[in-house]
Amino acid sequence: MTSYRDFHRRSIENPEDFWREEARRIHWHTPFDDVLDRSNPPFARWFVGGRTNLCHNAVDRHLAERAQQNALVYVSTETGIERRYTYAELYGEINRMAAVMRSLGVKRGDVVLLYLPMIPEALFAMLACARLGAIHSVVFGGFAAPNLAARIDDAKPVLIVTADAGARGGKVIDYTPLIDEALARATHQTPHVLLIDRQLAPERLNAHYLVAYEPLREQFFDVHVPCEWLESNEPSYVLYTSGTTGKPKGVQRDVGGYAVALAASMEHIFEGKPGDTMFTASDVGWVVGHSYIIYAPLIAGLTTVMYEGTPIRPDGGIWWRLVEQHKINLMFTAPTALRVLKKQDPALLKKSDLSSLRTLFLAGEPLDEPTAAWIADALGKPVIDNYWQTETGWPMLAIPRGVETLRSKLGSPGVPSAGFNLTLRNELTGDACAPREKGVLTLDYPLPPGCMSTVWGDDSRFVSTYWSSIPNQQVYSTFDWGVQDEDGYVTILGRTDDVINVAGHRLGTREIEEALSSHAAVAEVAVVGVTDALKGQVAMAFVVLRGAQISADSSERARLEAELSATVERQLGAIARPARVVVVSMLPKTRSGKMLRRAIAALAEGRDPGDLPTIEDPAALLQIREALGGIGAN
Ligand code: AMP
């Protein structure tokens, strides 16, 4: 067995040879001419000239050997529906969906926007796009109409696929009014909206633009749609993510590099073998859902479990019962879910037979030591933290147990994955840090296969956002702080920018500030991330009102604070709703007018904001302290 060190060194010193070998894991309709095109840094093109298709690799390729194996097990504790699809059945459903899309004019290179809850059709639709060579852009079903409208205008879809409703925690969320509003707000005219009717919300099919899926599915029941053989670097999808500006970035991914990277990750990191069952508790609207609910498990010939519901309904034992019932081998979730489960009766975990489970993977946010220790002890199985971003598509840091059974170190997601040439750098000089010295996590050119190719429709933003922030070096910045020890293990120490992480979801504080500023009463606002015992971080907003004095009447203040929170929810969705909105008469700033966000965050967490010699008016800090009246870190 090769050692991790040799394996990683080879991937950095000779990426061409390394990835040429890894590329054998997938089917190429036409072999590639070059492994890597480095002619236009920081852009990298992988497997140039090779032709392949993600849907063929995820489904068609397995029909010879595993047509009767389950490809998808779908469980909804919201609707009580449970369905299984073999690879053969999945093939049929994807072909029907692809035929319906084709009948609505979708062709290679077109964008299809999916605004869907966790239903099997979300998986069918993504793979149908891949089949047709269309580019899917999945928008998380919790996002609000203005948010959706911004993505419609940026992605310019020819088709939107949606459903009548989503469901969460027993509550039905009617999607069609939201789609109505988003389409009315968007400048781009989307020709068709295809509706999957789950019969959860009132019949809305009379809306003039809606096309019902079911009758068309019947019409195209036996149609076979051939796979489009795409050049490896054609776009497969666009997934929007938050940054420091209000405008979300469309992360564009390729076809061949993504397929190879995911297949490699299933071997080296997840140790998923054909026939295994993997349950990734995420949402198709996030990158973890794209990579590890949909593409990676299917490309590697596994059974994927797709789950609609919360971890505690009908009770906190539901996920463990799923492990027993479906003989789940690999499970993947975010630390927040475990912190929720930790509060449940511990006996629930012991009630199910978890003998099938080999490993639990966690990602998306920092894994705190008490949670890591609790779950490792309760399960008695390896718990593997892994660190990555929407931009990288697969883990940058992990314990590659498929290569070498390195030990885990509490507090660290592990060591760099194959192809990630990671260096911690000083943010002022760009120099590499010494071991244990804090720096910005950066990646040297080229990014490995599977990472973002560019920002959708905006190459210059890709360069200026990601490759221009470190002085004297053209390197990719993750915008995360970290330290690396002598053995190569990295610990993540939080973001360098104004992005916060709420329950594993990335939010730009700037977006929330913009939403609050749109309220007529608001003159000025500062949003900061504050440590939270359950969600990791929550957003807290401090607002200065226009003209008026702060009302001394506490019920009037509470009403206004609730109204401001609701404004954020309407514009960005419930996930962005601040934990608190606090009205103050001024915000702490330097004499040159720079907002002292770190001081605000420190106060909100009950910490000392330290010496602030440049502050314009220290009374602003006092006011925040008084307004919080003892709330802070919990
Ligand atoms: P997203 O693109 O939404 O997946 O968010 C990516 C960000 O989440 C990273 O830049 C980190 O700040 C954070 N993150 C993801 N995984 C981890 C992890 N295992 N440990 C610490 N932070 C993480």
XYZ file of C-alpha atoms and ligand atoms in Angstrom:
657
model
C 0.000 0.000 0.000
C 1.404 3.433 -0.912
C 1.788 5.919 1.888
C -0.295 9.064 1.917
C 2.865 11.181 1.644
C 4.002 9.531 -1.609
C 0.484 9.549 -2.985
C 0.030 13.282 -2.338
C 3.529 14.199 -3.493
C 2.975 12.405 -6.808
C -0.315 14.254 -7.360
C 1.481 17.600 -6.918
C 4.768 16.873 -8.654
C 3.300 15.094 -11.626
C -0.410 15.894 -11.885
C -0.554 14.744 -15.508
C 0.489 11.172 -14.718
C -1.486 11.062 -11.508
C -4.791 12.165 -13.061
C -4.266 10.182 -16.279
C -4.436 7.089 -14.108
C -7.404 8.322 -12.075
C -9.257 9.134 -15.317
C -9.558 5.380 -15.974
C -12.253 5.259 -13.306
C -14.807 6.723 -15.723
C -16.018 5.989 -19.226
C -14.684 8.177 -22.034
C -16.604 8.065 -25.316
C -13.570 9.710 -26.946
C -10.190 9.624 -25.188
C -8.645 12.954 -24.194
C -5.632 14.409 -26.032
C -4.056 16.200 -23.077
C -4.492 15.613 -19.358
C -4.030 19.282 -18.462
C -3.962 22.526 -20.390
C -2.000 25.126 -18.407
C -1.780 27.700 -21.199
C -4.032 30.292 -19.574
C -3.507 30.442 -15.804
C -5.291 30.665 -13.428
C -7.703 28.720 -15.657
C -6.996 25.005 -15.902
C -8.609 22.668 -18.421
C -8.603 18.974 -17.577
C -8.760 16.048 -19.991
C -8.799 18.297 -23.044
C -10.536 16.812 -26.076
C -11.999 13.893 -24.140
C -15.703 13.336 -24.576
C -17.891 11.925 -21.863
C -21.253 12.345 -20.116
C -22.082 12.477 -16.396
C -25.410 10.678 -16.793
C -23.826 7.852 -18.766
C -21.214 7.432 -16.038
C -23.784 7.616 -13.238
C -26.408 5.325 -14.758
C -26.074 3.798 -18.245
C -22.610 2.420 -17.578
C -23.908 0.339 -14.655
C -26.813 -1.304 -16.509
C -24.766 -4.287 -17.683
C -23.780 -5.301 -14.161
C -26.231 -3.733 -11.744
C -29.520 -3.087 -13.527
C -31.449 -4.729 -10.667
C -29.456 -3.138 -7.836
C -31.135 -0.221 -6.081
C -29.686 3.040 -7.326
C -31.927 5.312 -5.274
C -33.801 4.789 -2.034
C -36.072 7.720 -1.337
C -37.544 8.338 2.112
C -39.718 11.275 3.105
C -40.808 11.507 6.709
C -42.726 14.632 5.677
C -45.123 12.789 3.369
C -44.589 9.210 4.535
C -43.534 8.231 1.018
C -40.788 5.678 0.483
C -39.653 4.569 -2.968
C -36.879 2.491 -4.426
C -35.489 2.690 -7.942
C -33.131 0.135 -9.412
C -30.513 1.344 -11.871
C -32.819 0.097 -14.670
C -35.778 2.029 -13.257
C -33.674 5.119 -12.716
C -32.552 4.895 -16.332
C -36.231 4.875 -17.391
C -37.184 7.882 -15.247
C -34.204 9.960 -16.398
C -34.999 9.217 -20.029
C -38.621 10.292 -19.501
C -37.515 13.521 -17.826
C -34.944 14.157 -20.571
C -37.589 13.540 -23.255
C -39.977 15.979 -21.555
C -37.233 18.622 -21.311
C -36.296 18.065 -24.940
C -39.949 18.506 -25.966
C -39.835 21.895 -24.240
C -36.855 22.907 -26.350
C -33.988 22.163 -23.965
C -30.762 21.376 -25.796
C -27.014 21.150 -25.202
C -25.591 24.280 -23.552
C -28.982 25.583 -22.334
C -29.469 26.378 -18.654
C -32.274 24.660 -16.731
C -32.980 26.089 -13.295
C -34.266 23.619 -10.715
C -36.175 24.946 -7.742
C -37.133 21.673 -6.135
C -37.615 20.044 -2.761
C -36.016 16.717 -1.871
C -37.989 14.494 -4.241
C -36.704 11.810 -6.634
C -37.578 14.081 -9.561
C -34.809 16.464 -8.427
C -32.295 13.688 -9.075
C -34.013 12.710 -12.350
C -33.951 16.333 -13.512
C -30.274 16.876 -12.717
C -29.260 13.712 -14.534
C -31.655 14.443 -17.418
C -29.871 17.781 -17.888
C -26.528 15.981 -17.827
C -27.871 13.534 -20.440
C -28.952 16.325 -22.768
C -25.784 18.347 -22.227
C -27.867 21.066 -20.586
C -26.465 22.966 -17.615
C -28.427 22.637 -14.398
C -28.564 25.320 -11.791
C -30.221 24.069 -8.637
C -31.508 26.795 -6.320
C -32.080 25.683 -2.734
C -35.833 25.362 -2.110
C -35.589 27.524 1.032
C -34.528 30.643 -0.879
C -37.019 33.485 -1.213
C -38.393 35.036 -4.422
C -35.966 38.000 -4.779
C -33.071 35.611 -4.309
C -34.462 33.272 -6.939
C -35.099 36.195 -9.310
C -31.430 37.279 -9.047
C -30.350 33.758 -10.010
C -32.826 33.617 -12.906
C -31.393 36.876 -14.255
C -27.821 35.646 -13.940
C -28.327 32.098 -15.264
C -30.947 32.962 -17.938
C -32.633 29.539 -17.980
C -34.724 28.253 -20.868
C -36.714 26.160 -18.408
C -37.470 26.171 -14.692
C -38.445 22.888 -13.070
C -40.307 23.216 -9.808
C -42.907 21.517 -7.614
C -46.139 22.634 -6.020
C -44.581 22.593 -2.569
C -41.765 21.722 -0.243
C -42.249 20.379 3.266
C -40.201 20.775 6.404
C -40.941 19.852 9.983
C -44.566 19.079 9.100
C -45.112 22.444 7.430
C -45.997 22.671 3.735
C -44.280 25.502 1.857
C -46.275 26.487 -1.206
C -43.767 27.097 -4.034
C -45.958 28.457 -6.824
C -46.609 31.952 -5.358
C -42.879 32.188 -4.869
C -42.213 31.243 -8.489
C -44.867 33.762 -9.579
C -43.150 36.523 -7.666
C -39.649 35.552 -8.812
C -40.735 35.495 -12.471
C -42.429 38.874 -12.070
C -39.276 40.367 -10.516
C -36.816 38.865 -12.991
C -35.948 40.736 -16.169
C -35.119 37.510 -17.994
C -38.181 35.850 -19.509
C -38.088 32.094 -18.903
C -40.088 30.403 -21.668
C -41.396 27.426 -19.641
C -41.977 26.312 -16.079
C -42.398 22.574 -15.571
C -44.336 21.634 -12.460
C -44.039 18.382 -10.529
C -47.364 18.129 -8.739
C -46.905 16.464 -5.350
C -50.480 17.317 -4.471
C -49.368 19.053 -1.309
C -50.459 22.586 -2.145
C -53.677 23.845 -3.780
C -54.048 23.117 -7.500
C -52.292 25.925 -9.362
C -52.018 24.470 -12.834
C -54.120 27.213 -14.369
C -51.207 29.642 -14.076
C -50.500 30.414 -17.728
C -46.828 29.463 -17.824
C -46.987 26.175 -15.964
C -46.588 22.877 -17.783
C -47.594 19.787 -15.799
C -44.925 17.080 -15.715
C -47.035 13.979 -15.175
C -49.056 13.949 -18.460
C -45.873 14.611 -20.440
C -44.056 11.861 -18.579
C -46.818 9.447 -19.648
C -46.543 10.642 -23.217
C -42.785 9.982 -23.316
C -42.864 6.860 -21.169
C -40.869 4.608 -23.476
C -38.662 7.154 -25.146
C -34.914 6.684 -25.106
C -32.855 9.870 -25.234
C -29.220 9.395 -26.265
C -26.448 10.945 -24.155
C -24.742 14.018 -25.608
C -21.005 13.417 -25.599
C -19.597 16.596 -24.153
C -16.031 17.835 -24.338
C -14.611 17.427 -20.840
C -14.506 21.184 -20.212
C -18.045 22.061 -21.253
C -20.090 23.249 -18.267
C -22.104 20.652 -16.350
C -23.677 22.935 -13.794
C -23.790 26.300 -12.105
C -24.318 26.494 -8.365
C -24.645 29.884 -6.709
C -22.865 30.636 -3.481
C -22.586 33.605 -1.161
C -19.588 35.865 -1.087
C -18.682 39.212 0.332
C -20.763 41.190 -2.120
C -24.531 41.036 -2.323
C -24.325 39.432 -5.786
C -24.076 35.645 -5.486
C -21.405 33.942 -7.543
C -22.278 31.222 -10.016
C -19.717 28.462 -9.458
C -19.280 26.745 -12.837
C -18.165 23.130 -12.953
C -16.902 21.041 -15.899
C -17.854 17.498 -16.922
C -14.815 15.207 -17.172
C -12.742 16.652 -14.335
C -15.720 16.541 -11.992
C -16.518 12.908 -12.828
C -12.898 11.815 -12.341
C -12.440 13.762 -9.089
C -15.635 12.355 -7.569
C -14.782 8.806 -8.593
C -11.304 9.239 -7.074
C -12.752 10.696 -3.862
C -15.082 7.722 -3.468
C -12.068 5.442 -3.499
C -9.481 7.451 -1.557
C -11.615 9.304 1.002
C -15.059 7.701 1.291
C -14.065 4.095 0.540
C -17.388 3.538 -1.188
C -17.505 0.294 -3.162
C -20.035 -0.711 -5.832
C -23.107 -2.134 -4.099
C -22.588 -0.104 -0.902
C -25.334 2.183 0.383
C -24.577 5.832 1.145
C -26.842 8.229 3.002
C -25.870 11.871 2.629
C -28.190 13.998 4.729
C -27.944 17.286 2.904
C -30.059 18.972 0.243
C -29.727 18.849 -3.533
C -29.499 22.653 -3.373
C -26.034 22.534 -1.778
C -22.731 21.309 -3.138
C -22.649 18.343 -0.734
C -25.971 17.273 -2.239
C -24.702 17.640 -5.815
C -21.530 15.684 -5.177
C -22.490 13.101 -2.546
C -26.252 12.569 -2.850
C -26.272 12.511 -6.635
C -23.097 12.202 -8.669
C -20.374 10.459 -6.659
C -22.379 7.531 -5.237
C -23.974 6.797 -8.615
C -20.752 7.161 -10.597
C -19.198 4.650 -8.196
C -22.151 2.202 -8.492
C -23.551 2.653 -4.979
C -27.116 2.971 -3.755
C -27.842 6.519 -2.671
C -30.374 7.323 0.037
C -32.248 10.591 -0.446
C -34.089 11.852 2.608
C -36.713 14.561 2.970
C -37.261 15.526 6.588
C -35.471 16.584 9.739
C -33.235 14.417 11.941
C -35.736 14.550 14.822
C -39.095 13.819 13.245
C -40.966 11.657 14.129
C -38.202 11.311 16.736
C -34.430 11.556 17.134
C -33.958 7.889 16.250
C -35.117 8.209 12.632
C -31.682 8.378 10.980
C -30.412 5.425 12.966
C -33.519 3.421 11.975
C -32.759 4.281 8.347
C -29.246 2.903 8.822
C -30.702 -0.370 10.100
C -33.523 -0.664 7.548
C -31.445 0.154 4.485
C -28.165 -1.334 5.691
C -26.421 1.984 5.203
C -22.627 1.699 5.008
C -21.607 5.324 4.685
C -23.277 8.318 6.211
C -22.491 11.983 5.610
C -23.947 15.027 7.372
C -23.047 18.374 8.968
C -22.026 18.906 12.606
C -25.170 20.960 13.298
C -27.330 17.881 12.748
C -25.263 16.015 15.318
C -25.533 18.827 17.832
C -29.306 18.581 17.360
C -29.186 14.794 17.829
C -26.945 15.085 20.863
C -29.801 16.785 22.694
C -32.067 13.786 22.065
C -32.393 10.731 24.241
C -29.052 8.863 23.796
C -30.913 5.555 24.055
C -32.400 6.229 20.588
C -28.994 5.667 19.040
C -28.565 2.322 20.748
C -31.989 1.023 19.726
C -31.046 0.421 16.101
C -28.665 -2.124 14.673
C -25.863 0.023 13.239
C -23.590 -2.874 12.309
C -23.746 -2.043 8.576
C -22.352 1.453 9.143
C -18.620 1.748 8.492
C -17.911 5.470 8.644
C -19.622 8.761 9.402
C -18.415 11.773 7.408
C -18.967 15.347 8.518
C -18.406 18.591 6.626
C -19.625 22.095 6.009
C -18.660 23.845 9.206
C -16.176 23.491 12.049
C -16.601 20.301 14.031
C -16.329 21.165 17.705
C -14.461 18.732 19.915
C -17.318 17.878 22.321
C -19.577 16.901 19.396
C -16.787 14.937 17.678
C -15.963 13.079 20.890
C -19.632 12.384 21.684
C -20.490 10.871 18.313
C -17.270 8.885 17.950
C -17.898 7.380 21.356
C -21.619 6.774 20.845
C -21.169 5.128 17.428
C -17.875 3.376 18.021
C -17.031 3.957 14.321
C -14.624 6.295 12.570
C -15.932 9.857 12.293
C -14.196 11.678 9.440
C -14.356 15.440 9.281
C -13.648 16.918 5.868
C -13.181 20.482 4.747
C -14.175 21.961 1.395
C -16.213 24.616 -0.345
C -18.820 24.939 -3.069
C -15.915 26.068 -5.251
C -13.818 22.905 -4.821
C -16.646 20.391 -5.352
C -15.018 17.710 -3.179
C -12.931 17.603 0.027
C -9.713 19.629 0.151
C -8.827 18.224 3.560
C -9.774 14.809 4.896
C -8.326 11.585 6.224
C -7.780 9.581 3.012
C -8.420 6.185 4.588
C -8.544 4.535 1.170
C -4.863 5.459 0.782
C -3.544 5.057 4.301
C -5.287 4.735 7.655
C -3.875 7.917 9.079
C -5.092 8.783 12.526
C -7.515 11.669 13.024
C -6.545 14.581 15.237
C -9.334 16.235 17.169
C -10.048 19.714 15.853
C -8.511 19.083 12.418
C -10.312 17.912 9.259
C -7.051 16.260 8.227
C -4.476 16.545 5.470
C -4.620 17.889 1.880
C -6.363 15.660 -0.672
C -4.754 14.577 -3.933
C -3.994 17.491 -6.212
C -4.598 20.214 -3.643
C -1.302 22.080 -3.358
C -2.154 23.796 -0.122
C -0.062 26.448 1.600
C -0.867 28.669 4.553
C 0.230 32.185 3.712
C 0.733 35.422 5.565
C -2.046 37.762 4.409
C 0.236 40.826 4.314
C 3.367 39.441 2.659
C 2.065 36.377 0.823
C 4.921 34.337 2.333
C 4.381 30.729 3.364
C 3.779 30.321 7.102
C 5.936 28.215 9.395
C 4.279 25.164 10.974
C 1.679 26.240 13.564
C 1.723 29.829 12.326
C -1.713 31.192 11.474
C -2.307 32.098 7.851
C -4.787 32.110 4.971
C -5.399 28.732 3.353
C -4.358 29.054 -0.272
C -4.022 26.678 -3.203
C -1.332 26.881 -5.860
C -2.172 26.684 -9.543
C -3.568 24.451 -10.989
C -6.628 23.537 -8.968
C -7.194 19.786 -9.298
C -10.028 18.276 -11.375
C -13.534 18.817 -9.994
C -12.946 22.372 -8.810
C -14.753 25.358 -10.289
C -13.751 26.263 -13.847
C -14.813 29.916 -13.584
C -17.560 32.230 -12.331
C -20.541 31.739 -14.618
C -20.422 34.383 -17.358
C -17.671 36.333 -15.636
C -14.098 35.080 -16.086
C -12.674 38.323 -14.743
C -14.586 37.906 -11.484
C -13.051 34.440 -11.092
C -9.581 35.969 -11.337
C -10.267 39.084 -9.258
C -12.202 37.303 -6.495
C -10.202 34.152 -5.985
C -6.712 34.691 -7.416
C -5.866 38.282 -6.515
C -6.229 38.646 -2.762
C -2.805 37.394 -1.609
C 0.038 39.902 -2.103
C 2.820 38.990 -4.548
C 1.348 35.576 -5.440
C -1.199 34.399 -7.943
C -2.741 31.736 -5.724
C -6.323 30.705 -5.003
C -7.637 31.977 -1.682
C -10.153 29.925 0.262
C -10.819 32.949 2.511
C -10.363 30.681 5.516
C -7.770 31.077 8.256
C -5.917 28.017 9.422
C -2.773 26.530 10.914
C -0.889 23.459 9.754
C 1.163 21.262 12.059
C 4.412 19.458 11.309
C 2.513 16.357 10.110
C 0.494 18.341 7.574
C -2.794 18.400 9.505
C -4.678 21.654 9.095
C -7.022 23.266 11.615
C -9.547 25.789 10.304
C -9.823 29.004 12.289
C -12.717 30.830 10.629
C -13.246 33.062 7.607
C -11.078 35.967 6.570
C -14.047 37.735 4.946
C -17.604 38.715 5.868
C -19.034 35.275 5.187
C -20.635 33.459 8.109
C -21.625 29.845 8.461
C -25.050 29.117 9.930
C -25.752 25.418 10.461
C -23.323 24.541 7.669
C -24.829 27.070 5.253
C -22.768 29.905 3.973
C -24.274 33.391 4.181
C -22.781 36.738 3.234
C -23.377 39.289 6.001
C -23.428 41.863 3.192
C -26.477 40.181 1.626
C -28.331 40.390 4.930
C -27.291 44.022 5.354
C -28.595 44.815 1.882
C -31.929 43.152 2.682
C -32.285 45.179 5.894
C -31.279 48.413 4.164
C -34.159 47.956 1.738
C -36.586 48.607 4.627
C -37.729 52.230 4.601
C -37.040 52.740 8.306
C -33.385 51.677 8.152
C -30.584 54.233 7.843
C -27.588 52.078 8.609
C -26.913 48.471 9.505
C -24.133 46.116 10.563
C -24.582 42.335 10.507
C -22.099 40.094 12.280
C -21.734 36.367 12.902
C -22.045 35.351 16.535
C -21.074 31.986 18.028
C -24.054 29.756 18.709
C -24.032 26.490 20.616
C -26.324 24.695 18.152
C -25.840 26.263 14.731
C -22.136 27.129 15.032
C -22.884 30.729 14.142
C -25.971 32.920 13.825
C -26.413 36.355 12.276
C -27.089 39.308 14.507
C -28.071 42.682 13.074
C -27.549 46.132 14.570
C -29.702 48.797 12.999
C -29.792 52.589 13.108
C -33.182 53.997 12.142
C -33.784 56.852 9.753
C -34.395 60.204 11.479
C -36.500 58.891 14.313
C -35.398 58.460 17.904
C -35.368 54.932 19.300
C -38.694 54.329 20.892
C -38.510 53.842 24.642
C -41.536 51.567 24.352
C -40.128 48.034 24.401
C -43.150 46.459 22.666
C -42.835 48.981 19.826
C -39.145 48.092 19.505
C -39.907 44.379 19.537
C -42.508 44.890 16.795
C -40.034 46.761 14.607
C -37.284 44.212 15.225
C -39.659 41.402 14.211
C -40.683 43.344 11.104
C -37.039 43.816 10.111
C -36.324 40.102 10.593
C -39.319 39.306 8.413
C -37.923 41.602 5.696
C -34.763 39.506 5.566
C -36.785 36.306 5.435
C -38.899 37.623 2.547
C -35.838 38.564 0.527
C -33.365 35.825 1.335
C -35.377 33.007 2.905
C -35.722 31.699 6.436
C -32.108 30.485 6.695
C -30.866 34.073 6.540
C -33.214 35.399 9.221
C -31.074 37.063 11.924
C -31.252 35.536 15.391
C -31.702 39.088 16.642
C -32.191 42.552 15.228
C -31.121 45.211 17.700
C -32.007 48.880 17.226
C -29.303 51.334 18.315
C -28.789 55.062 17.689
C -25.242 54.731 16.334
C -22.788 52.047 15.242
C -19.146 51.820 16.317
C -16.858 53.137 13.582
C -13.306 54.353 13.202
C -12.718 58.062 12.693
C -12.297 57.335 9.010
C -15.748 55.782 8.947
C -14.871 52.060 8.853
C -17.374 49.879 10.687
C -15.804 48.037 13.629
C -17.474 44.694 12.942
C -15.046 42.646 14.966
C -15.709 44.786 18.027
C -19.464 44.352 17.522
C -19.077 40.575 17.181
C -16.912 40.455 20.322
C -19.547 42.310 22.328
C -22.302 40.108 20.978
C -20.349 37.053 22.106
C -19.797 38.577 25.548
C -16.075 39.070 24.891
C -13.926 42.122 25.491
C -13.623 44.061 22.198
C -10.091 45.100 23.189
C -8.419 48.447 22.756
C -9.939 50.549 19.990
C -7.858 53.716 19.799
C -9.328 54.796 16.469
C -12.961 54.583 17.497
C -14.964 57.689 16.720
C -17.334 57.503 19.691
C -16.942 54.859 22.410
C -20.561 55.479 23.440
C -21.571 53.343 20.439
C -20.027 50.295 22.108
C -21.739 51.027 25.411
C -25.046 51.212 23.633
C -24.583 47.810 22.031
C -23.569 46.301 25.352
C -26.666 47.735 27.036
C -28.987 46.758 24.195
C -27.800 43.157 24.404
C -28.348 43.246 28.162
C -26.462 40.099 28.988
C -27.260 38.019 25.888
C -24.226 36.846 24.082
C -22.450 33.614 23.670
C -24.634 30.804 24.936
P -19.864 26.095 1.400
O -19.270 26.612 0.137
O -21.241 26.601 1.644
O -19.759 24.611 1.485
O -19.010 26.679 2.603
C -17.633 26.486 2.649
C -17.058 27.055 3.910
O -17.564 26.324 5.052
C -15.558 26.933 4.000
O -14.895 27.970 3.316
C -15.332 26.947 5.506
O -15.371 28.258 5.998
C -16.548 26.176 6.028
N -16.261 24.737 6.197
C -16.622 23.718 5.393
N -16.242 22.526 5.883
C -15.595 22.780 7.037
C -14.938 21.951 8.029
N -14.904 20.626 7.920
N -14.362 22.586 9.078
C -14.391 23.924 9.211
N -14.996 24.743 8.320
C -15.595 24.190 7.246
